Short mmCIF file of N, CA, C and O in Angstrom, two decimals:
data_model
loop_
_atom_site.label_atom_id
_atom_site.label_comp_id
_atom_site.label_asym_id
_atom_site.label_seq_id
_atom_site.Cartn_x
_atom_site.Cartn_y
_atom_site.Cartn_z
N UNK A 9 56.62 -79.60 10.88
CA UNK A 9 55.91 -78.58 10.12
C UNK A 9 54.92 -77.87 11.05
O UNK A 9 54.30 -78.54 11.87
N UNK A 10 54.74 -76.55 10.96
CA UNK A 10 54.22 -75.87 11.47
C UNK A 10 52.58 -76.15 11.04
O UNK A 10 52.23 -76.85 10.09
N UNK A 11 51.56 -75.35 12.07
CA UNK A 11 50.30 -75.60 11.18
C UNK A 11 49.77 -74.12 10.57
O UNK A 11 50.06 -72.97 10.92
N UNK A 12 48.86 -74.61 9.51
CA UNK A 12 48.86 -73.15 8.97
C UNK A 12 47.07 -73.33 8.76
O UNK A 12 46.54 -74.42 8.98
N UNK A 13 46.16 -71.98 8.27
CA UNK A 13 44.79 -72.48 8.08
C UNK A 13 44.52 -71.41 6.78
O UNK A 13 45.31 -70.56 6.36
N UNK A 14 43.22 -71.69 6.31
CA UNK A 14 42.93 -71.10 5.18
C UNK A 14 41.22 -71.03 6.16
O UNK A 14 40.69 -71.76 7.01
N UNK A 15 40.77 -69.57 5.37
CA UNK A 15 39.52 -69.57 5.79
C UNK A 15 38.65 -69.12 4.46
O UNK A 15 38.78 -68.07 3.81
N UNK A 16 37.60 -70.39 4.21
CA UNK A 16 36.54 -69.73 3.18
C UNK A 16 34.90 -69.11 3.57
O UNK A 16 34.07 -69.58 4.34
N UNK A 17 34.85 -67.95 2.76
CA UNK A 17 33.72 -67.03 3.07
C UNK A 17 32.64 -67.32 2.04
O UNK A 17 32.92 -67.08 0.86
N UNK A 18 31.55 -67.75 2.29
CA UNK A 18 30.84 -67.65 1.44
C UNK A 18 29.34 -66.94 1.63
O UNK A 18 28.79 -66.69 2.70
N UNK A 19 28.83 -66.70 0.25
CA UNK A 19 27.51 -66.06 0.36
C UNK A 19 26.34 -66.30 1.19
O UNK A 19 25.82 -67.42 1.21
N UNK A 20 25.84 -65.20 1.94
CA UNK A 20 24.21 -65.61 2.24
C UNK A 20 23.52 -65.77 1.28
O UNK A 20 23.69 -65.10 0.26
N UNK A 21 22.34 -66.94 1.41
CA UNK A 21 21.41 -67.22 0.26
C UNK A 21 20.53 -65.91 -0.12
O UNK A 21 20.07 -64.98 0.54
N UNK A 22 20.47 -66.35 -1.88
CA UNK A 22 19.49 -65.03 -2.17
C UNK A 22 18.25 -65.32 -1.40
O UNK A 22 18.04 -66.31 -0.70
N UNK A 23 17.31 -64.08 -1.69
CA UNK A 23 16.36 -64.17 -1.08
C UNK A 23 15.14 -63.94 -2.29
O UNK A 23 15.52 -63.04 -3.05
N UNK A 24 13.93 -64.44 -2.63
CA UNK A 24 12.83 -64.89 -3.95
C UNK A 24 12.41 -63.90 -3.55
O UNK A 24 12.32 -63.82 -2.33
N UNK A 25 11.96 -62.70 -4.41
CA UNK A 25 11.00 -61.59 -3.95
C UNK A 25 9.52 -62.23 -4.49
O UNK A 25 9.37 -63.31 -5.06
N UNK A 26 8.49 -61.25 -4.14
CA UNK A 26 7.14 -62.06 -4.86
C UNK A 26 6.71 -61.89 -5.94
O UNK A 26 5.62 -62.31 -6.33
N UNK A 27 7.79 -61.01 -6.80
CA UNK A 27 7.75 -60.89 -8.50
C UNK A 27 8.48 -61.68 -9.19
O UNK A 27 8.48 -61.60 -10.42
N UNK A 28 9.36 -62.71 -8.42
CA UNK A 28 10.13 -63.63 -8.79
C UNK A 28 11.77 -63.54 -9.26
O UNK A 28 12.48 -64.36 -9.84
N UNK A 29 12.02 -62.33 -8.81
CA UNK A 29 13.65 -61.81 -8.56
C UNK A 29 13.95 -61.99 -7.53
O UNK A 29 13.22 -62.10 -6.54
N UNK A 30 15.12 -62.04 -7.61
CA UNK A 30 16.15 -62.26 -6.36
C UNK A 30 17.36 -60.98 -6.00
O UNK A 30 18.07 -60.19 -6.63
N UNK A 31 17.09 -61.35 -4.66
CA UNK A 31 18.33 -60.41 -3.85
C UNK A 31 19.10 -60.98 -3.35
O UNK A 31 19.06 -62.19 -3.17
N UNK A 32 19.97 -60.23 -3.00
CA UNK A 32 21.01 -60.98 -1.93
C UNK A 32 21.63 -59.57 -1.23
O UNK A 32 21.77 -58.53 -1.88
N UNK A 33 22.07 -59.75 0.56
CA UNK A 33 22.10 -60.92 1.09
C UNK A 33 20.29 -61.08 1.12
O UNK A 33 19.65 -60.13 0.66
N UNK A 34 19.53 -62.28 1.65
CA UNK A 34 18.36 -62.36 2.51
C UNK A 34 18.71 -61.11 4.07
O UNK A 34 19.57 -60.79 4.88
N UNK A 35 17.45 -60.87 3.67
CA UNK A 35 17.82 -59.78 4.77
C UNK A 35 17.94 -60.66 6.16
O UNK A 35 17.17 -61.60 6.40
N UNK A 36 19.14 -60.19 7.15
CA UNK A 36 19.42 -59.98 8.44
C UNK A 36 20.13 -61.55 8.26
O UNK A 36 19.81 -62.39 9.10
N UNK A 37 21.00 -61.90 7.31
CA UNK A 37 22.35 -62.76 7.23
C UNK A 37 23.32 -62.38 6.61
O UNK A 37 23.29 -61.75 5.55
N UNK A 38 24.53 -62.81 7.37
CA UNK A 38 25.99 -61.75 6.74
C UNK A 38 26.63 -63.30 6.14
O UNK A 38 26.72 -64.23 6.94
N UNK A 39 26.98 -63.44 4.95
CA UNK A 39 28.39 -64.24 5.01
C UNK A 39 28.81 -64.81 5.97
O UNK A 39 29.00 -64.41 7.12
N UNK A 40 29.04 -66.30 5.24
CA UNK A 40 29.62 -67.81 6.36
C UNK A 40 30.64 -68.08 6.42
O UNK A 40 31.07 -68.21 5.27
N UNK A 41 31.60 -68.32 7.35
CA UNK A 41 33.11 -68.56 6.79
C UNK A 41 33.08 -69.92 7.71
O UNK A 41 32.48 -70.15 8.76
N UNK A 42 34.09 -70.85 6.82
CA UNK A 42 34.61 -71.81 7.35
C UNK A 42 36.11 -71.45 7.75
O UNK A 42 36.57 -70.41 7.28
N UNK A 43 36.72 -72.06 8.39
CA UNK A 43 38.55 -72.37 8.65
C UNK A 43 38.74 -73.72 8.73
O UNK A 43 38.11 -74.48 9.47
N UNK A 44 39.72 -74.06 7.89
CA UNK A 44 40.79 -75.01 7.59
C UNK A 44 41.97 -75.16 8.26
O UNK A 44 42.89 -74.50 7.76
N UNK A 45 42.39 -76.07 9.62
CA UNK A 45 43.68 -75.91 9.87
C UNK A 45 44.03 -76.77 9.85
O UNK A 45 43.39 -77.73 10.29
N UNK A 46 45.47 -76.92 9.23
CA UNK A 46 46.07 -78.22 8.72
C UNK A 46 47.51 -77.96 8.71
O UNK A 46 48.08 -76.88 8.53
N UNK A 47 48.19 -79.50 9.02
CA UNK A 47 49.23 -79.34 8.68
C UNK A 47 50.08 -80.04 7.70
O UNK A 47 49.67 -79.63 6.62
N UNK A 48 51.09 -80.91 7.48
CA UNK A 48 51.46 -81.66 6.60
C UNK A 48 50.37 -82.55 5.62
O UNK A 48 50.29 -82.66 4.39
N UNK A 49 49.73 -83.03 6.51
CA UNK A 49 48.59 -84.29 5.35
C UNK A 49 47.57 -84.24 6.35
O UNK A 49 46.78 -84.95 5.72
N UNK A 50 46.99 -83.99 7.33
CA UNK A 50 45.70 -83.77 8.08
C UNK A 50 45.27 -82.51 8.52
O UNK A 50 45.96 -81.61 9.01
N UNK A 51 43.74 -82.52 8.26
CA UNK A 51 43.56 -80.74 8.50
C UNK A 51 41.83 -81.16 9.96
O UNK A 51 41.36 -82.21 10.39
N UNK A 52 41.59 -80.14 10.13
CA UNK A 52 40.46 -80.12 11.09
C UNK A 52 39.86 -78.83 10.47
O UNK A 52 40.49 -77.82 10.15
N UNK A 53 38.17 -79.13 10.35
CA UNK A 53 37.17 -78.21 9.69
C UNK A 53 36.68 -77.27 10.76
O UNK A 53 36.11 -77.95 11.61
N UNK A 54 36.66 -76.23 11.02
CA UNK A 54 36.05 -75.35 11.97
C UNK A 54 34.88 -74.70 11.19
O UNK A 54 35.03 -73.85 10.31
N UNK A 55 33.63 -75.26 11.65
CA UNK A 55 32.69 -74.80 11.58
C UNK A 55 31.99 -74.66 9.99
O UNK A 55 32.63 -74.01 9.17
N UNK A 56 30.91 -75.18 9.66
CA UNK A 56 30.71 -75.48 8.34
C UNK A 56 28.88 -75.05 8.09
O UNK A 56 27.91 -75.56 8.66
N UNK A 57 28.92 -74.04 7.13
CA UNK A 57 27.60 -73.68 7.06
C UNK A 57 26.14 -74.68 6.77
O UNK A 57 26.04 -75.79 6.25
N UNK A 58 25.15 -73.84 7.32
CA UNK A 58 24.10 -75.04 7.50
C UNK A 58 23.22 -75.09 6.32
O UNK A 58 22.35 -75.96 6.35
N UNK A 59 23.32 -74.13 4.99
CA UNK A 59 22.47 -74.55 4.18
C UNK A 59 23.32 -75.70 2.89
O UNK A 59 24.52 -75.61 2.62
N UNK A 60 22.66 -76.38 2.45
CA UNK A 60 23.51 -77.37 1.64
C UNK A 60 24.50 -76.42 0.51
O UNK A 60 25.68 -76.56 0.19
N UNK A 61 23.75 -75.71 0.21
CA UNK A 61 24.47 -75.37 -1.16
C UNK A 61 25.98 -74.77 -0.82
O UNK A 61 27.00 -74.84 -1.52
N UNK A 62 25.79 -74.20 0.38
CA UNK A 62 27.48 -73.40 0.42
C UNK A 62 28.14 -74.84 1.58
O UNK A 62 29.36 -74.90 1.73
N UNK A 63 27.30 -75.82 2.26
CA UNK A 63 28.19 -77.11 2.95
C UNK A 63 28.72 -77.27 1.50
O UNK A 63 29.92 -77.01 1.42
N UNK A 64 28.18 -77.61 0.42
CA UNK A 64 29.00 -78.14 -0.80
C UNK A 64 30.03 -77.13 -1.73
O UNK A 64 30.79 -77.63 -2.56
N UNK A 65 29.99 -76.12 -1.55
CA UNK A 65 31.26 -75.40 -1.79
C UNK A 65 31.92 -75.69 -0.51
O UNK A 65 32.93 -76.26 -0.93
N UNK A 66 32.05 -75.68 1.08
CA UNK A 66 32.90 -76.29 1.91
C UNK A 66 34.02 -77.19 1.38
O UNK A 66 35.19 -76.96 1.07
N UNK A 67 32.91 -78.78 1.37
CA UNK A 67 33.53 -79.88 1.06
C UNK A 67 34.37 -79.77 -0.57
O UNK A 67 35.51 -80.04 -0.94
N UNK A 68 33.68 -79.45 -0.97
CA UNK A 68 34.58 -79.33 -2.54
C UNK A 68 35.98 -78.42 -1.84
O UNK A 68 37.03 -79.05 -1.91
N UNK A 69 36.06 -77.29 -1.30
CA UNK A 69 37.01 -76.67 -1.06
C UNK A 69 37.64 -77.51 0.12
O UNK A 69 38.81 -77.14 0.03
N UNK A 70 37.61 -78.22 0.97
CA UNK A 70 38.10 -79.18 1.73
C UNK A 70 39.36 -80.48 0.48
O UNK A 70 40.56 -80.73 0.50
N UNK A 71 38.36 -80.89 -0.26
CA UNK A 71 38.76 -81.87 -1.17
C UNK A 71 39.72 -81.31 -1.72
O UNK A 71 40.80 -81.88 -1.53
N UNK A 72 39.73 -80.13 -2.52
CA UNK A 72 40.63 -79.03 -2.96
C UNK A 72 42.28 -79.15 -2.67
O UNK A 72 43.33 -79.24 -3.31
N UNK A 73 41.74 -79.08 -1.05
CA UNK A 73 43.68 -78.75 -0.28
C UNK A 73 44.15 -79.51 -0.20
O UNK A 73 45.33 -79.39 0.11
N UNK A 74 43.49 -81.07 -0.45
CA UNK A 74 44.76 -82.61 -0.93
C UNK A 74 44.97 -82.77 0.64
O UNK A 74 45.98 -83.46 0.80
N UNK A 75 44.41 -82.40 1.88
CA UNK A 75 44.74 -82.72 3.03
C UNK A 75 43.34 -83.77 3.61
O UNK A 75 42.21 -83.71 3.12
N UNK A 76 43.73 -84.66 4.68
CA UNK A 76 42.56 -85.53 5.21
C UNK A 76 41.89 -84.82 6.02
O UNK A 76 42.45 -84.23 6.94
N UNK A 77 40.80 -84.75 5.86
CA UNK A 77 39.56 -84.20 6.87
C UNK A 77 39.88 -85.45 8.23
O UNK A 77 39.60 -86.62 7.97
N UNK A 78 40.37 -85.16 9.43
CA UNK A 78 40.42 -85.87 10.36
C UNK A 78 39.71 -85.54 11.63
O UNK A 78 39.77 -86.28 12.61
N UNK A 79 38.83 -84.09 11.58
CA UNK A 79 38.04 -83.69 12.50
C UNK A 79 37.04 -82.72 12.06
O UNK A 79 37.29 -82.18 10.98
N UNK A 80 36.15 -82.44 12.56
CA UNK A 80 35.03 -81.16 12.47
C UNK A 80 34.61 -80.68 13.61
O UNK A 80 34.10 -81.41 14.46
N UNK A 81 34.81 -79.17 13.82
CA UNK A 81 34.53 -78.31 15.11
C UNK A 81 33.73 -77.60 15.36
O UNK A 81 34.10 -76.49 14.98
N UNK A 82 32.19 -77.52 16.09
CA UNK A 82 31.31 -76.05 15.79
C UNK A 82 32.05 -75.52 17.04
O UNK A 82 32.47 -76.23 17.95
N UNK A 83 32.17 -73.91 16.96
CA UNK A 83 32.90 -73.03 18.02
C UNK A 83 31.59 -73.00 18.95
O UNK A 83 31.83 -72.94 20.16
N UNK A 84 30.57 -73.02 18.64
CA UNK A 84 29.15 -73.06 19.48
C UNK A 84 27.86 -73.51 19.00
O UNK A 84 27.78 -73.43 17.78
N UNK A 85 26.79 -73.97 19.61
CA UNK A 85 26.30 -74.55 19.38
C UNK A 85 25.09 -74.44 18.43
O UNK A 85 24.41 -75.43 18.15
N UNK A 86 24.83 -73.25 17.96
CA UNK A 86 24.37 -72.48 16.95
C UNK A 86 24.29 -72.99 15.65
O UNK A 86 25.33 -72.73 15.05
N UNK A 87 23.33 -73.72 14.85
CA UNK A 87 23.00 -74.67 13.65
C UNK A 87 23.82 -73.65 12.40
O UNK A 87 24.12 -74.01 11.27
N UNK A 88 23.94 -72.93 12.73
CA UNK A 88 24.51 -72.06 11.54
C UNK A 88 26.40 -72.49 11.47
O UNK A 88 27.24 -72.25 10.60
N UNK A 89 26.50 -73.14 12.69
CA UNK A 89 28.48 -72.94 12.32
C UNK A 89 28.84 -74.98 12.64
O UNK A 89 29.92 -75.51 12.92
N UNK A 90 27.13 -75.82 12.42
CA UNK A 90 27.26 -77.08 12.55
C UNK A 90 26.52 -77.97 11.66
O UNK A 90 26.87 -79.13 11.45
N UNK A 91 25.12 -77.22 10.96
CA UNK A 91 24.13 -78.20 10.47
C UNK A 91 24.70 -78.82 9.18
O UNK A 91 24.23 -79.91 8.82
N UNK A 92 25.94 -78.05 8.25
CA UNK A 92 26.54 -78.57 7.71
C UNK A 92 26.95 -79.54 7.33
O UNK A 92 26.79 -80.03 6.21
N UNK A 93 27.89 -80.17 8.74
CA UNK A 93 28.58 -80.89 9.07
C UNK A 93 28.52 -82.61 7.87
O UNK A 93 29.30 -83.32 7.23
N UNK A 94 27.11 -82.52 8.17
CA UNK A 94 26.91 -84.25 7.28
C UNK A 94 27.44 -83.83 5.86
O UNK A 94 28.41 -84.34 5.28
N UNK A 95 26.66 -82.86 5.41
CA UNK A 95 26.90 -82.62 3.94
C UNK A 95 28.73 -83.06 3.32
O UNK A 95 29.24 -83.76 2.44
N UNK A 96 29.27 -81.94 4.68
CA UNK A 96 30.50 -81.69 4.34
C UNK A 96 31.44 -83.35 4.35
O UNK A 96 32.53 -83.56 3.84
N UNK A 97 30.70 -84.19 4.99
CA UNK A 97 31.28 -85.79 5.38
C UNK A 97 30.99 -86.13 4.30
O UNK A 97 31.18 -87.29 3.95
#
């Protein structure tokens, strides 16, 4: 079997104004994407966002594809594409 990947994008966190509304994005962050590459029954995580709330849409979407998490990759060393990582374990 060939390998194939799926990539999920998710939101930058809103941002609390001081009247107590929210925006989004927080200014000067774009959208996080993870990639999934997997093949028959084992996949490897590339890169997994660092605030908890979207590591846990990750892992839920990891759990999702019925494949084993058998690795995790940051492309660089940058807390934004690694701090994740535990959550997502």
């Amino acid at each position: 079997m060939a390998l194939e990947y799926d990539v999920l994008v998710t939101l930058p966190p809103r941002a609390v104004l001081p009247d107590g509304s929210s925006v989004r994005p927080l200014p000067a962050w774009s959208p996080m994407s993870a990639t999934l590459i997997y093949g028959e029954r084992d996949a490897v995580l590339i890169d997994a966002p660092h605030l908890e709330e979207q590591s846990r849409q990750v892992a839920e979407w990891v759990l999702a594809s019925g494949k084993n998490l058998v690795a995790m990759y940051a492309t660089h060393g940058h807390g934004d594409h690694w701090f994740g990582f535990s959550e997502v374990a």
